JSON list of C-alpha atoms in Angstrom, two decimals:
[
{"chain": "A", "resi": 1, "resn": "ALA", "atom": "CA", "xyz": [111.72, 93.79, 99.14]},
{"chain": "A", "resi": 2, "resn": "PHE", "atom": "CA", "xyz": [110.10, 96.67, 97.29]},
{"chain": "A", "resi": 3, "resn": "VAL", "atom": "CA", "xyz": [108.26, 99.01, 99.61]},
{"chain": "A", "resi": 4, "resn": "ARG", "atom": "CA", "xyz": [106.67, 102.39, 99.02]},
{"chain": "A", "resi": 5, "resn": "THR", "atom": "CA", "xyz": [105.06, 104.41, 101.77]},
{"chain": "A", "resi": 6, "resn": "ASP", "atom": "CA", "xyz": [102.59, 107.26, 101.72]},
{"chain": "A", "resi": 7, "resn": "TYR", "atom": "CA", "xyz": [100.12, 108.96, 104.07]},
{"chain": "A", "resi": 8, "resn": "ARG", "atom": "CA", "xyz": [96.35, 108.58, 104.08]},
{"chain": "A", "resi": 9, "resn": "SER", "atom": "CA", "xyz": [93.63, 110.47, 105.83]},
{"chain": "A", "resi": 10, "resn": "GLY", "atom": "CA", "xyz": [89.93, 110.72, 105.20]},
{"chain": "A", "resi": 11, "resn": "PHE", "atom": "CA", "xyz": [86.71, 112.03, 106.62]},
{"chain": "A", "resi": 12, "resn": "ASN", "atom": "CA", "xyz": [84.45, 110.31, 109.14]},
{"chain": "A", "resi": 13, "resn": "GLU", "atom": "CA", "xyz": [80.94, 111.08, 107.89]},
{"chain": "A", "resi": 14, "resn": "ALA", "atom": "CA", "xyz": [79.25, 109.69, 111.01]},
{"chain": "A", "resi": 15, "resn": "LEU", "atom": "CA", "xyz": [81.18, 111.96, 113.38]},
{"chain": "A", "resi": 16, "resn": "GLY", "atom": "CA", "xyz": [81.76, 114.80, 110.94]},
{"chain": "A", "resi": 17, "resn": "VAL", "atom": "CA", "xyz": [85.50, 114.98, 111.64]},
{"chain": "A", "resi": 18, "resn": "GLN", "atom": "CA", "xyz": [88.72, 114.56, 109.70]},
{"chain": "A", "resi": 19, "resn": "LYS", "atom": "CA", "xyz": [90.52, 111.24, 110.25]},
{"chain": "A", "resi": 20, "resn": "ASP", "atom": "CA", "xyz": [94.11, 111.23, 111.43]},
{"chain": "A", "resi": 21, "resn": "LEU", "atom": "CA", "xyz": [96.86, 111.29, 108.85]},
{"chain": "A", "resi": 22, "resn": "LEU", "atom": "CA", "xyz": [98.55, 107.88, 109.09]},
{"chain": "A", "resi": 23, "resn": "PRO", "atom": "CA", "xyz": [101.49, 106.28, 107.28]},
{"chain": "A", "resi": 24, "resn": "VAL", "atom": "CA", "xyz": [100.53, 103.45, 104.92]},
{"chain": "A", "resi": 25, "resn": "LEU", "atom": "CA", "xyz": [102.28, 100.96, 102.68]},
{"chain": "A", "resi": 26, "resn": "VAL", "atom": "CA", "xyz": [101.39, 101.64, 99.06]},
{"chain": "A", "resi": 27, "resn": "ARG", "atom": "CA", "xyz": [99.58, 99.00, 97.05]},
{"chain": "A", "resi": 28, "resn": "GLY", "atom": "CA", "xyz": [102.02, 96.72, 95.27]},
{"chain": "A", "resi": 29, "resn": "SER", "atom": "CA", "xyz": [104.65, 96.77, 98.01]},
{"chain": "A", "resi": 30, "resn": "VAL", "atom": "CA", "xyz": [106.44, 93.43, 98.20]},
{"chain": "A", "resi": 31, "resn": "PHE", "atom": "CA", "xyz": [108.12, 91.80, 101.17]},
{"chain": "A", "resi": 32, "resn": "VAL", "atom": "CA", "xyz": [110.24, 88.69, 101.02]},
{"chain": "A", "resi": 33, "resn": "PHE", "atom": "CA", "xyz": [110.58, 86.56, 104.12]},
{"chain": "A", "resi": 34, "resn": "SER", "atom": "CA", "xyz": [112.59, 83.44, 104.63]},
{"chain": "A", "resi": 35, "resn": "CYS", "atom": "CA", "xyz": [113.32, 81.07, 107.46]},
{"chain": "A", "resi": 36, "resn": "ASN", "atom": "CA", "xyz": [115.85, 78.39, 108.19]},
{"chain": "A", "resi": 37, "resn": "PRO", "atom": "CA", "xyz": [114.57, 75.33, 106.28]},
{"chain": "A", "resi": 38, "resn": "ASP", "atom": "CA", "xyz": [115.85, 73.07, 109.06]},
{"chain": "A", "resi": 39, "resn": "ASP", "atom": "CA", "xyz": [113.88, 74.88, 111.78]},
{"chain": "A", "resi": 40, "resn": "ASP", "atom": "CA", "xyz": [110.56, 73.04, 111.92]},
{"chain": "A", "resi": 41, "resn": "ASN", "atom": "CA", "xyz": [109.24, 75.41, 114.60]},
{"chain": "A", "resi": 42, "resn": "ALA", "atom": "CA", "xyz": [109.76, 78.44, 112.34]},
{"chain": "A", "resi": 43, "resn": "LYS", "atom": "CA", "xyz": [108.06, 76.78, 109.36]},
{"chain": "A", "resi": 44, "resn": "GLU", "atom": "CA", "xyz": [105.16, 75.64, 111.53]},
{"chain": "A", "resi": 45, "resn": "SER", "atom": "CA", "xyz": [104.75, 79.11, 113.04]},
{"chain": "A", "resi": 46, "resn": "ILE", "atom": "CA", "xyz": [104.74, 80.80, 109.64]},
{"chain": "A", "resi": 47, "resn": "LEU", "atom": "CA", "xyz": [102.30, 78.31, 108.10]},
{"chain": "A", "resi": 48, "resn": "LYS", "atom": "CA", "xyz": [100.04, 78.52, 111.15]},
{"chain": "A", "resi": 49, "resn": "GLY", "atom": "CA", "xyz": [99.83, 82.34, 110.98]},
{"chain": "A", "resi": 50, "resn": "LEU", "atom": "CA", "xyz": [99.35, 82.74, 107.22]},
{"chain": "A", "resi": 51, "resn": "PRO", "atom": "CA", "xyz": [95.62, 81.93, 107.01]},
{"chain": "A", "resi": 52, "resn": "GLY", "atom": "CA", "xyz": [94.83, 84.62, 109.58]},
{"chain": "A", "resi": 53, "resn": "LEU", "atom": "CA", "xyz": [96.97, 87.21, 107.80]},
{"chain": "A", "resi": 54, "resn": "LEU", "atom": "CA", "xyz": [95.39, 86.41, 104.44]},
{"chain": "A", "resi": 55, "resn": "ARG", "atom": "CA", "xyz": [91.88, 86.57, 105.91]},
{"chain": "A", "resi": 56, "resn": "ASN", "atom": "CA", "xyz": [92.29, 89.61, 108.17]},
{"chain": "A", "resi": 57, "resn": "GLY", "atom": "CA", "xyz": [95.06, 91.63, 106.55]},
{"chain": "A", "resi": 58, "resn": "LEU", "atom": "CA", "xyz": [97.83, 93.52, 108.26]},
{"chain": "A", "resi": 59, "resn": "GLY", "atom": "CA", "xyz": [98.08, 96.94, 109.88]},
{"chain": "A", "resi": 60, "resn": "TRP", "atom": "CA", "xyz": [95.64, 99.76, 110.56]},
{"chain": "A", "resi": 61, "resn": "ARG", "atom": "CA", "xyz": [92.30, 100.56, 108.88]},
{"chain": "A", "resi": 62, "resn": "ARG", "atom": "CA", "xyz": [91.76, 97.04, 107.61]},
{"chain": "A", "resi": 63, "resn": "GLU", "atom": "CA", "xyz": [88.01, 97.56, 107.92]},
{"chain": "A", "resi": 64, "resn": "GLU", "atom": "CA", "xyz": [88.37, 100.21, 105.19]},
{"chain": "A", "resi": 65, "resn": "GLY", "atom": "CA", "xyz": [90.14, 97.85, 102.81]},
{"chain": "A", "resi": 66, "resn": "PHE", "atom": "CA", "xyz": [93.73, 98.60, 103.72]},
{"chain": "A", "resi": 67, "resn": "GLY", "atom": "CA", "xyz": [96.23, 95.91, 104.67]},
{"chain": "A", "resi": 68, "resn": "GLN", "atom": "CA", "xyz": [95.18, 93.16, 102.28]},
{"chain": "A", "resi": 69, "resn": "MET", "atom": "CA", "xyz": [97.97, 90.79, 101.43]},
{"chain": "A", "resi": 70, "resn": "ARG", "atom": "CA", "xyz": [98.71, 87.81, 99.23]},
{"chain": "A", "resi": 71, "resn": "PHE", "atom": "CA", "xyz": [101.08, 84.91, 99.71]},
{"chain": "A", "resi": 72, "resn": "CYS", "atom": "CA", "xyz": [102.81, 83.43, 96.65]},
{"chain": "A", "resi": 73, "resn": "ASP", "atom": "CA", "xyz": [100.63, 85.40, 94.28]},
{"chain": "A", "resi": 74, "resn": "PRO", "atom": "CA", "xyz": [100.56, 83.78, 90.81]},
{"chain": "A", "resi": 75, "resn": "PHE", "atom": "CA", "xyz": [101.85, 87.05, 89.35]},
{"chain": "A", "resi": 76, "resn": "HIS", "atom": "CA", "xyz": [105.05, 86.79, 91.40]},
{"chain": "A", "resi": 77, "resn": "LEU", "atom": "CA", "xyz": [105.48, 83.10, 90.72]},
{"chain": "A", "resi": 78, "resn": "GLU", "atom": "CA", "xyz": [105.24, 83.75, 86.97]},
{"chain": "A", "resi": 79, "resn": "ARG", "atom": "CA", "xyz": [107.87, 86.49, 87.25]},
{"chain": "A", "resi": 80, "resn": "ILE", "atom": "CA", "xyz": [110.23, 84.04, 89.00]},
{"chain": "A", "resi": 81, "resn": "ARG", "atom": "CA", "xyz": [109.81, 81.52, 86.17]},
{"chain": "A", "resi": 82, "resn": "GLN", "atom": "CA", "xyz": [110.70, 84.18, 83.57]},
{"chain": "A", "resi": 83, "resn": "THR", "atom": "CA", "xyz": [114.08, 84.95, 85.15]}
]
């Protein structure tokens, strides 16, 4: 896994106030997950949850564009083939 964190804030124009300073995962962070290949329940659970994660994202402030994620991005698959 390659993870970088930072903090983000902002300004709420509608309310005229500063937004809270929150920790965020920096764009380009990579997580690697695995499961027991013999555990059908784990595979089913992961595959069942992926469409929702890809559609909705993960974490706070998703409505502002944060939390987008990709699964088996072609960029990463190409990097695996090169090694």
